[in-house]
PDB file of C-alpha atoms and ligand atoms in Angstrom:
ATOM      1  CA  UNK A   1      95.209  94.286  20.170  1.00 69.00           C
ATOM      2  CA  UNK A   2      97.157  97.531  19.980  1.00 78.00           C
ATOM      3  CA  UNK A   3      97.426  99.550  23.180  1.00 92.00           C
ATOM      4  CA  UNK A   4      96.024 103.078  22.865  1.00 97.00           C
ATOM      5  CA  UNK A   5      97.779 105.916  24.708  1.00 98.00           C
ATOM      6  CA  UNK A   6      95.418 108.787  25.528  1.00 98.00           C
ATOM      7  CA  UNK A   7      97.053 112.042  26.616  1.00 98.00           C
ATOM      8  CA  UNK A   8      95.088 114.376  28.891  1.00 98.00           C
ATOM      9  CA  UNK A   9      96.434 117.898  29.309  1.00 98.00           C
ATOM     10  CA  UNK A  10      96.742 118.003  33.087  1.00 98.00           C
ATOM     11  CA  UNK A  11      97.557 121.562  34.109  1.00 98.00           C
ATOM     12  CA  UNK A  12      94.199 122.628  35.574  1.00 98.00           C
ATOM     13  CA  UNK A  13      90.499 121.736  35.369  1.00 97.00           C
ATOM     14  CA  UNK A  14      88.494 118.560  34.836  1.00 97.00           C
ATOM     15  CA  UNK A  15      91.350 116.103  34.343  1.00 98.00           C
ATOM     16  CA  UNK A  16      90.254 113.196  36.540  1.00 98.00           C
ATOM     17  CA  UNK A  17      86.690 113.304  35.161  1.00 98.00           C
ATOM     18  CA  UNK A  18      88.035 112.756  31.642  1.00 98.00           C
ATOM     19  CA  UNK A  19      90.393 110.004  32.845  1.00 98.00           C
ATOM     20  CA  UNK A  20      87.447 108.190  34.437  1.00 98.00           C
ATOM     21  CA  UNK A  21      85.409 108.443  31.227  1.00 98.00           C
ATOM     22  CA  UNK A  22      88.318 107.260  29.054  1.00 98.00           C
ATOM     23  CA  UNK A  23      88.727 104.178  31.259  1.00 98.00           C
ATOM     24  CA  UNK A  24      85.000 103.421  31.074  1.00 98.00           C
ATOM     25  CA  UNK A  25      84.893 103.976  27.303  1.00 98.00           C
ATOM     26  CA  UNK A  26      87.927 101.689  26.821  1.00 98.00           C
ATOM     27  CA  UNK A  27      86.270  98.980  28.910  1.00 97.00           C
ATOM     28  CA  UNK A  28      83.044  99.275  26.873  1.00 97.00           C
ATOM     29  CA  UNK A  29      84.973  98.902  23.626  1.00 96.00           C
ATOM     30  CA  UNK A  30      87.321  96.194  24.918  1.00 96.00           C
ATOM     31  CA  UNK A  31      90.354  98.379  24.178  1.00 95.00           C
ATOM     32  CA  UNK A  32      93.642  98.260  26.077  1.00 96.00           C
ATOM     33  CA  UNK A  33      94.306 101.857  27.039  1.00 97.00           C
ATOM     34  CA  UNK A  34      96.901 103.859  28.970  1.00 98.00           C
ATOM     35  CA  UNK A  35      96.341 107.416  30.210  1.00 98.00           C
ATOM     36  CA  UNK A  36      99.233 109.867  29.946  1.00 98.00           C
ATOM     37  CA  UNK A  37      98.969 113.039  32.029  1.00 98.00           C
ATOM     38  CA  UNK A  38     100.429 115.748  29.821  1.00 98.00           C
ATOM     39  CA  UNK A  39     102.266 118.428  31.793  1.00 97.00           C
ATOM     40  CA  UNK A  40     105.418 118.825  29.697  1.00 96.00           C
ATOM     41  CA  UNK A  41     106.292 118.575  26.006  1.00 97.00           C
ATOM     42  CA  UNK A  42     107.949 115.152  26.373  1.00 97.00           C
ATOM     43  CA  UNK A  43     104.635 113.674  27.571  1.00 98.00           C
ATOM     44  CA  UNK A  44     103.298 114.173  24.023  1.00 98.00           C
ATOM     45  CA  UNK A  45     105.598 111.519  22.553  1.00 97.00           C
ATOM     46  CA  UNK A  46     103.727 108.485  21.293  1.00 96.00           C
ATOM     47  CA  UNK A  47     100.183 109.483  22.213  1.00 98.00           C
ATOM     48  CA  UNK A  48      97.336 108.232  19.977  1.00 98.00           C
ATOM     49  CA  UNK A  49      94.653 110.700  21.125  1.00 98.00           C
ATOM     50  CA  UNK A  50      94.545 113.886  23.159  1.00 98.00           C
ATOM     51  CA  UNK A  51      92.020 115.518  25.500  1.00 99.00           C
ATOM     52  CA  UNK A  52      92.006 119.177  26.510  1.00 98.00           C
ATOM     53  CA  UNK A  53      89.715 119.475  29.546  1.00 98.00           C
ATOM     54  CA  UNK A  54      87.573 122.367  30.728  1.00 97.00           C
ATOM     55  CA  UNK A  55      88.533 124.666  33.537  1.00 97.00           C
ATOM     56  CA  UNK A  56      89.715 128.247  33.123  1.00 96.00           C
ATOM     57  CA  UNK A  57      91.128 128.955  29.677  1.00 97.00           C
ATOM     58  CA  UNK A  58      93.243 131.914  30.841  1.00 97.00           C
ATOM     59  CA  UNK A  59      94.864 129.774  33.568  1.00 97.00           C
ATOM     60  CA  UNK A  60      95.437 126.717  31.359  1.00 98.00           C
ATOM     61  CA  UNK A  61      96.863 128.909  28.557  1.00 98.00           C
ATOM     62  CA  UNK A  62      99.189 130.750  30.959  1.00 98.00           C
ATOM     63  CA  UNK A  63     100.406 127.437  32.426  1.00 98.00           C
ATOM     64  CA  UNK A  64     100.990 126.058  28.917  1.00 98.00           C
ATOM     65  CA  UNK A  65     103.123 129.084  28.105  1.00 97.00           C
ATOM     66  CA  UNK A  66     105.068 128.782  31.378  1.00 97.00           C
ATOM     67  CA  UNK A  67     105.746 125.042  31.097  1.00 96.00           C
ATOM     68  CA  UNK A  68     106.822 125.303  27.457  1.00 97.00           C
ATOM     69  CA  UNK A  69     103.912 123.117  26.337  1.00 98.00           C
ATOM     70  CA  UNK A  70     102.232 125.733  24.133  1.00 98.00           C
ATOM     71  CA  UNK A  71     104.521 125.511  21.070  1.00 98.00           C
ATOM     72  CA  UNK A  72     104.989 121.696  20.868  1.00 98.00           C
ATOM     73  CA  UNK A  73     101.289 121.175  21.506  1.00 98.00           C
ATOM     74  CA  UNK A  74     100.391 123.673  18.772  1.00 98.00           C
ATOM     75  CA  UNK A  75     102.731 121.838  16.380  1.00 98.00           C
ATOM     76  CA  UNK A  76     101.096 118.499  17.188  1.00 98.00           C
ATOM     77  CA  UNK A  77      97.607 119.953  16.720  1.00 98.00           C
ATOM     78  CA  UNK A  78      98.550 121.648  13.452  1.00 98.00           C
ATOM     79  CA  UNK A  79      99.942 118.392  12.079  1.00 97.00           C
ATOM     80  CA  UNK A  80      96.312 117.271  12.411  1.00 96.00           C
ATOM     81  CA  UNK A  81      96.906 113.520  12.654  1.00 97.00           C
ATOM     82  CA  UNK A  82      96.096 112.980  16.329  1.00 98.00           C
ATOM     83  CA  UNK A  83      92.395 112.714  17.248  1.00 98.00           C
ATOM     84  CA  UNK A  84      91.544 115.473  19.743  1.00 98.00           C
ATOM     85  CA  UNK A  85      88.627 116.095  22.091  1.00 99.00           C
ATOM     86  CA  UNK A  86      88.485 119.548  23.688  1.00 98.00           C
ATOM     87  CA  UNK A  87      85.805 120.598  26.153  1.00 98.00           C
ATOM     88  CA  UNK A  88      84.800 124.122  27.190  1.00 98.00           C
ATOM     89  CA  UNK A  89      87.996 125.969  28.241  1.00 98.00           C
ATOM     90  CA  UNK A  90      89.932 123.410  26.173  1.00 98.00           C
ATOM     91  CA  UNK A  91      87.780 124.302  23.158  1.00 98.00           C
ATOM     92  CA  UNK A  92      88.367 128.033  23.739  1.00 98.00           C
ATOM     93  CA  UNK A  93      92.127 127.399  23.574  1.00 98.00           C
ATOM     94  CA  UNK A  94      91.743 125.778  20.130  1.00 98.00           C
ATOM     95  CA  UNK A  95      89.736 128.645  18.578  1.00 98.00           C
ATOM     96  CA  UNK A  96      91.541 131.011  16.218  1.00 97.00           C
ATOM     97  CA  UNK A  97      89.557 133.948  17.621  1.00 96.00           C
ATOM     98  CA  UNK A  98      88.336 134.425  21.189  1.00 97.00           C
ATOM     99  CA  UNK A  99      86.186 137.208  22.599  1.00 96.00           C
ATOM    100  CA  UNK A 100      84.445 137.590  25.948  1.00 89.00           C
ATOM    101  CA  UNK A 101      80.709 138.234  26.038  1.00 83.00           C
ATOM    102  CA  UNK A 102      81.209 141.086  28.512  1.00 82.00           C
ATOM    103  CA  UNK A 103      84.663 142.550  27.905  1.00 82.00           C
ATOM    104  CA  UNK A 104      85.043 141.923  24.151  1.00 83.00           C
ATOM    105  CA  UNK A 105      88.445 141.094  22.660  1.00 83.00           C
ATOM    106  CA  UNK A 106      90.664 139.256  25.133  1.00 84.00           C
ATOM    107  CA  UNK A 107      94.411 138.833  25.271  1.00 89.00           C
ATOM    108  CA  UNK A 108      95.245 135.332  26.467  1.00 94.00           C
ATOM    109  CA  UNK A 109      97.636 132.627  25.281  1.00 96.00           C
ATOM    110  CA  UNK A 110      95.867 130.409  22.736  1.00 97.00           C
ATOM    111  CA  UNK A 111      96.712 127.366  20.650  1.00 98.00           C
ATOM    112  CA  UNK A 112      94.615 128.877  17.825  1.00 98.00           C
ATOM    113  CA  UNK A 113      94.441 125.851  15.538  1.00 98.00           C
ATOM    114  CA  UNK A 114      90.761 125.593  14.545  1.00 98.00           C
ATOM    115  CA  UNK A 115      88.682 127.804  12.248  1.00 98.00           C
ATOM    116  CA  UNK A 116      86.075 129.149  14.647  1.00 98.00           C
ATOM    117  CA  UNK A 117      85.350 132.043  16.961  1.00 98.00           C
ATOM    118  CA  UNK A 118      84.588 131.295  20.616  1.00 98.00           C
ATOM    119  CA  UNK A 119      82.657 133.765  22.739  1.00 97.00           C
ATOM    120  CA  UNK A 120      83.535 133.103  26.367  1.00 96.00           C
ATOM    121  CA  UNK A 121      80.735 133.073  28.939  1.00 93.00           C
ATOM    122  CA  UNK A 122      78.216 133.343  26.095  1.00 95.00           C
ATOM    123  CA  UNK A 123      75.228 132.071  28.033  1.00 92.00           C
ATOM    124  CA  UNK A 124      75.441 134.820  30.640  1.00 82.00           C
ATOM    125  CA  UNK A 125      75.070 135.064  34.344  1.00 73.00           C
ATOM    126  CA  UNK A 126      71.492 133.900  34.778  1.00 68.00           C
ATOM    127  CA  UNK A 127      72.204 130.668  32.989  1.00 74.00           C
ATOM    128  CA  UNK A 128      75.829 130.174  33.935  1.00 83.00           C
ATOM    129  CA  UNK A 129      75.134 126.466  34.336  1.00 92.00           C
ATOM    130  CA  UNK A 130      72.367 124.426  32.755  1.00 95.00           C
ATOM    131  CA  UNK A 131      71.664 121.093  31.108  1.00 96.00           C
ATOM    132  CA  UNK A 132      69.877 120.442  27.858  1.00 97.00           C
ATOM    133  CA  UNK A 133      69.465 117.547  25.434  1.00 98.00           C
ATOM    134  CA  UNK A 134      71.555 117.968  22.278  1.00 98.00           C
ATOM    135  CA  UNK A 135      72.125 116.180  18.985  1.00 98.00           C
ATOM    136  CA  UNK A 136      75.735 115.900  17.829  1.00 98.00           C
ATOM    137  CA  UNK A 137      76.680 114.927  14.268  1.00 98.00           C
ATOM    138  CA  UNK A 138      79.586 112.484  14.395  1.00 95.00           C
ATOM    139  CA  UNK A 139      81.032 110.358  11.551  1.00 89.00           C
ATOM    140  CA  UNK A 140      78.720 107.472  12.196  1.00 79.00           C
ATOM    141  CA  UNK A 141      75.566 109.656  12.270  1.00 91.00           C
ATOM    142  CA  UNK A 142      73.784 111.768  14.875  1.00 96.00           C
ATOM    143  CA  UNK A 143      73.949 110.943  18.572  1.00 97.00           C
ATOM    144  CA  UNK A 144      71.876 112.304  21.454  1.00 97.00           C
ATOM    145  CA  UNK A 145      73.812 113.615  24.424  1.00 98.00           C
ATOM    146  CA  UNK A 146      73.069 115.488  27.597  1.00 98.00           C
ATOM    147  CA  UNK A 147      74.721 118.893  27.228  1.00 98.00           C
ATOM    148  CA  UNK A 148      76.121 120.105  30.547  1.00 98.00           C
ATOM    149  CA  UNK A 149      77.025 123.790  30.214  1.00 97.00           C
ATOM    150  CA  UNK A 150      79.133 125.490  32.900  1.00 96.00           C
ATOM    151  CA  UNK A 151      80.002 129.155  32.215  1.00 94.00           C
ATOM    152  CA  UNK A 152      80.171 127.851  28.690  1.00 96.00           C
ATOM    153  CA  UNK A 153      81.287 129.484  25.470  1.00 97.00           C
ATOM    154  CA  UNK A 154      79.390 129.419  22.186  1.00 98.00           C
ATOM    155  CA  UNK A 155      80.983 129.213  18.775  1.00 98.00           C
ATOM    156  CA  UNK A 156      79.598 132.204  16.930  1.00 98.00           C
ATOM    157  CA  UNK A 157      81.539 131.929  13.679  1.00 98.00           C
ATOM    158  CA  UNK A 158      82.769 128.783  11.953  1.00 98.00           C
ATOM    159  CA  UNK A 159      84.718 128.957   8.694  1.00 98.00           C
ATOM    160  CA  UNK A 160      87.320 127.277   6.496  1.00 98.00           C
ATOM    161  CA  UNK A 161      87.830 123.574   7.160  1.00 97.00           C
ATOM    162  CA  UNK A 162      85.758 123.624  10.353  1.00 98.00           C
ATOM    163  CA  UNK A 163      82.060 122.719  10.549  1.00 98.00           C
ATOM    164  CA  UNK A 164      79.458 122.993  13.271  1.00 98.00           C
ATOM    165  CA  UNK A 165      78.280 119.583  14.473  1.00 98.00           C
ATOM    166  CA  UNK A 166      75.758 120.707  17.093  1.00 98.00           C
ATOM    167  CA  UNK A 167      73.593 123.775  17.584  1.00 98.00           C
ATOM    168  CA  UNK A 168      71.633 125.117  20.518  1.00 98.00           C
ATOM    169  CA  UNK A 169      69.326 128.139  20.337  1.00 96.00           C
ATOM    170  CA  UNK A 170      70.689 129.134  16.945  1.00 97.00           C
ATOM    171  CA  UNK A 171      74.368 129.047  17.843  1.00 98.00           C
ATOM    172  CA  UNK A 172      77.041 126.369  17.425  1.00 98.00           C
ATOM    173  CA  UNK A 173      78.094 124.491  20.566  1.00 98.00           C
ATOM    174  CA  UNK A 174      80.318 121.882  18.885  1.00 98.00           C
ATOM    175  CA  UNK A 175      82.782 122.162  16.009  1.00 98.00           C
ATOM    176  CA  UNK A 176      84.749 119.562  14.100  1.00 98.00           C
ATOM    177  CA  UNK A 177      87.802 120.170  11.949  1.00 98.00           C
ATOM    178  CA  UNK A 178      89.464 117.037  10.634  1.00 97.00           C
ATOM    179  CA  UNK A 179      90.392 114.843  13.599  1.00 97.00           C
ATOM    180  CA  UNK A 180      89.607 117.515  16.199  1.00 98.00           C
ATOM    181  CA  UNK A 181      86.305 118.139  17.965  1.00 98.00           C
ATOM    182  CA  UNK A 182      85.701 121.113  20.247  1.00 98.00           C
ATOM    183  CA  UNK A 183      82.649 121.085  22.550  1.00 98.00           C
ATOM    184  CA  UNK A 184      81.194 123.965  24.595  1.00 98.00           C
ATOM    185  CA  UNK A 185      79.706 121.422  27.024  1.00 98.00           C
ATOM    186  CA  UNK A 186      81.026 118.642  29.291  1.00 98.00           C
ATOM    187  CA  UNK A 187      80.371 115.005  28.271  1.00 98.00           C
ATOM    188  CA  UNK A 188      82.776 113.956  31.060  1.00 98.00           C
ATOM    189  CA  UNK A 189      80.214 115.164  33.615  1.00 98.00           C
ATOM    190  CA  UNK A 190      77.500 112.823  32.349  1.00 97.00           C
ATOM    191  CA  UNK A 191      77.258 109.051  32.608  1.00 97.00           C
ATOM    192  CA  UNK A 192      77.302 108.691  28.802  1.00 98.00           C
ATOM    193  CA  UNK A 193      80.612 107.592  27.258  1.00 98.00           C
ATOM    194  CA  UNK A 194      79.542 108.017  23.606  1.00 97.00           C
ATOM    195  CA  UNK A 195      81.891 110.960  22.915  1.00 98.00           C
ATOM    196  CA  UNK A 196      84.889 109.316  24.592  1.00 98.00           C
ATOM    197  CA  UNK A 197      84.183 106.088  22.691  1.00 97.00           C
ATOM    198  CA  UNK A 198      84.182 108.116  19.472  1.00 97.00           C
ATOM    199  CA  UNK A 199      87.644 109.481  20.356  1.00 98.00           C
ATOM    200  CA  UNK A 200      89.026 106.024  21.146  1.00 97.00           C
ATOM    201  CA  UNK A 201      87.634 104.579  17.898  1.00 96.00           C
ATOM    202  CA  UNK A 202      89.366 107.374  15.994  1.00 96.00           C
ATOM    203  CA  UNK A 203      92.617 106.589  17.815  1.00 97.00           C
ATOM    204  CA  UNK A 204      92.311 102.928  16.840  1.00 93.00           C
ATOM    205  CA  UNK A 205      92.123 104.060  13.196  1.00 86.00           C
TER     206      UNK A 205
HETATM  207  N1  LIG B   1      84.354 130.222  31.308  1.00 85.50           N
HETATM  208  C1  LIG B   1      85.553 129.421  31.278  1.00 85.50           C
HETATM  209  C2  LIG B   1      86.614 130.056  30.375  1.00 85.50           C
HETATM  210  O1  LIG B   1      86.345 131.012  29.717  1.00 85.50           O
HETATM  211  C3  LIG B   1      85.258 128.017  30.755  1.00 85.50           C
HETATM  212  C4  LIG B   1      84.403 127.278  31.732  1.00 85.50           C
HETATM  213  C5  LIG B   1      84.569 125.781  31.683  1.00 85.50           C
HETATM  214  O2  LIG B   1      85.537 125.240  31.144  1.00 85.50           O
HETATM  215  N2  LIG B   1      83.634 125.086  32.300  1.00 85.50           N
HETATM  216  O3  LIG B   1      87.706 129.582  30.321  1.00 85.50           O
END
């Protein structure tokens, strides 16, 4: 069977958690899989799927700009062929418009490749972190997941080719556009590999 190469953007944030989940998902599916830690543009060559982890979107964006990863990564994402999973800060970086719940419009380096607006820190101080059951609409139908939210964004506007695939309290918390899915929550911090298995299946084609 074909070997799948999964790139994980590894500048800051929850990198090892995603790597662990990718390995478990690959084992569950019986797929041969290699993890590529993406720190520079050349690491993008030959990857079959890409993960943008959570962390701090301002820090990850600034590091992408400094390492020269921003442009080549944006080109790869715009080409739209590679399956992508982005969580939390990673999802913020993919939004075409980003505002902060408290300070409004923010200036930060973005990849800006998906048709949605992300409001950073949407769920406010009191509920900076919480867990809730969610339903997510994937190709094969709806799945139940445990939504782990950590200073999470919400996706307040979705337009164009993008569609919301999960809602919580009247706002979108997951968006899909073509081969890319952006989640406000953290499946890598649960024991459930369903989302990572979805990504690997997409990479298999
Ligand atoms: N609040 C962070 C940001 O705006 C995201 C938090 C996370 O990734 N868990 O970048």
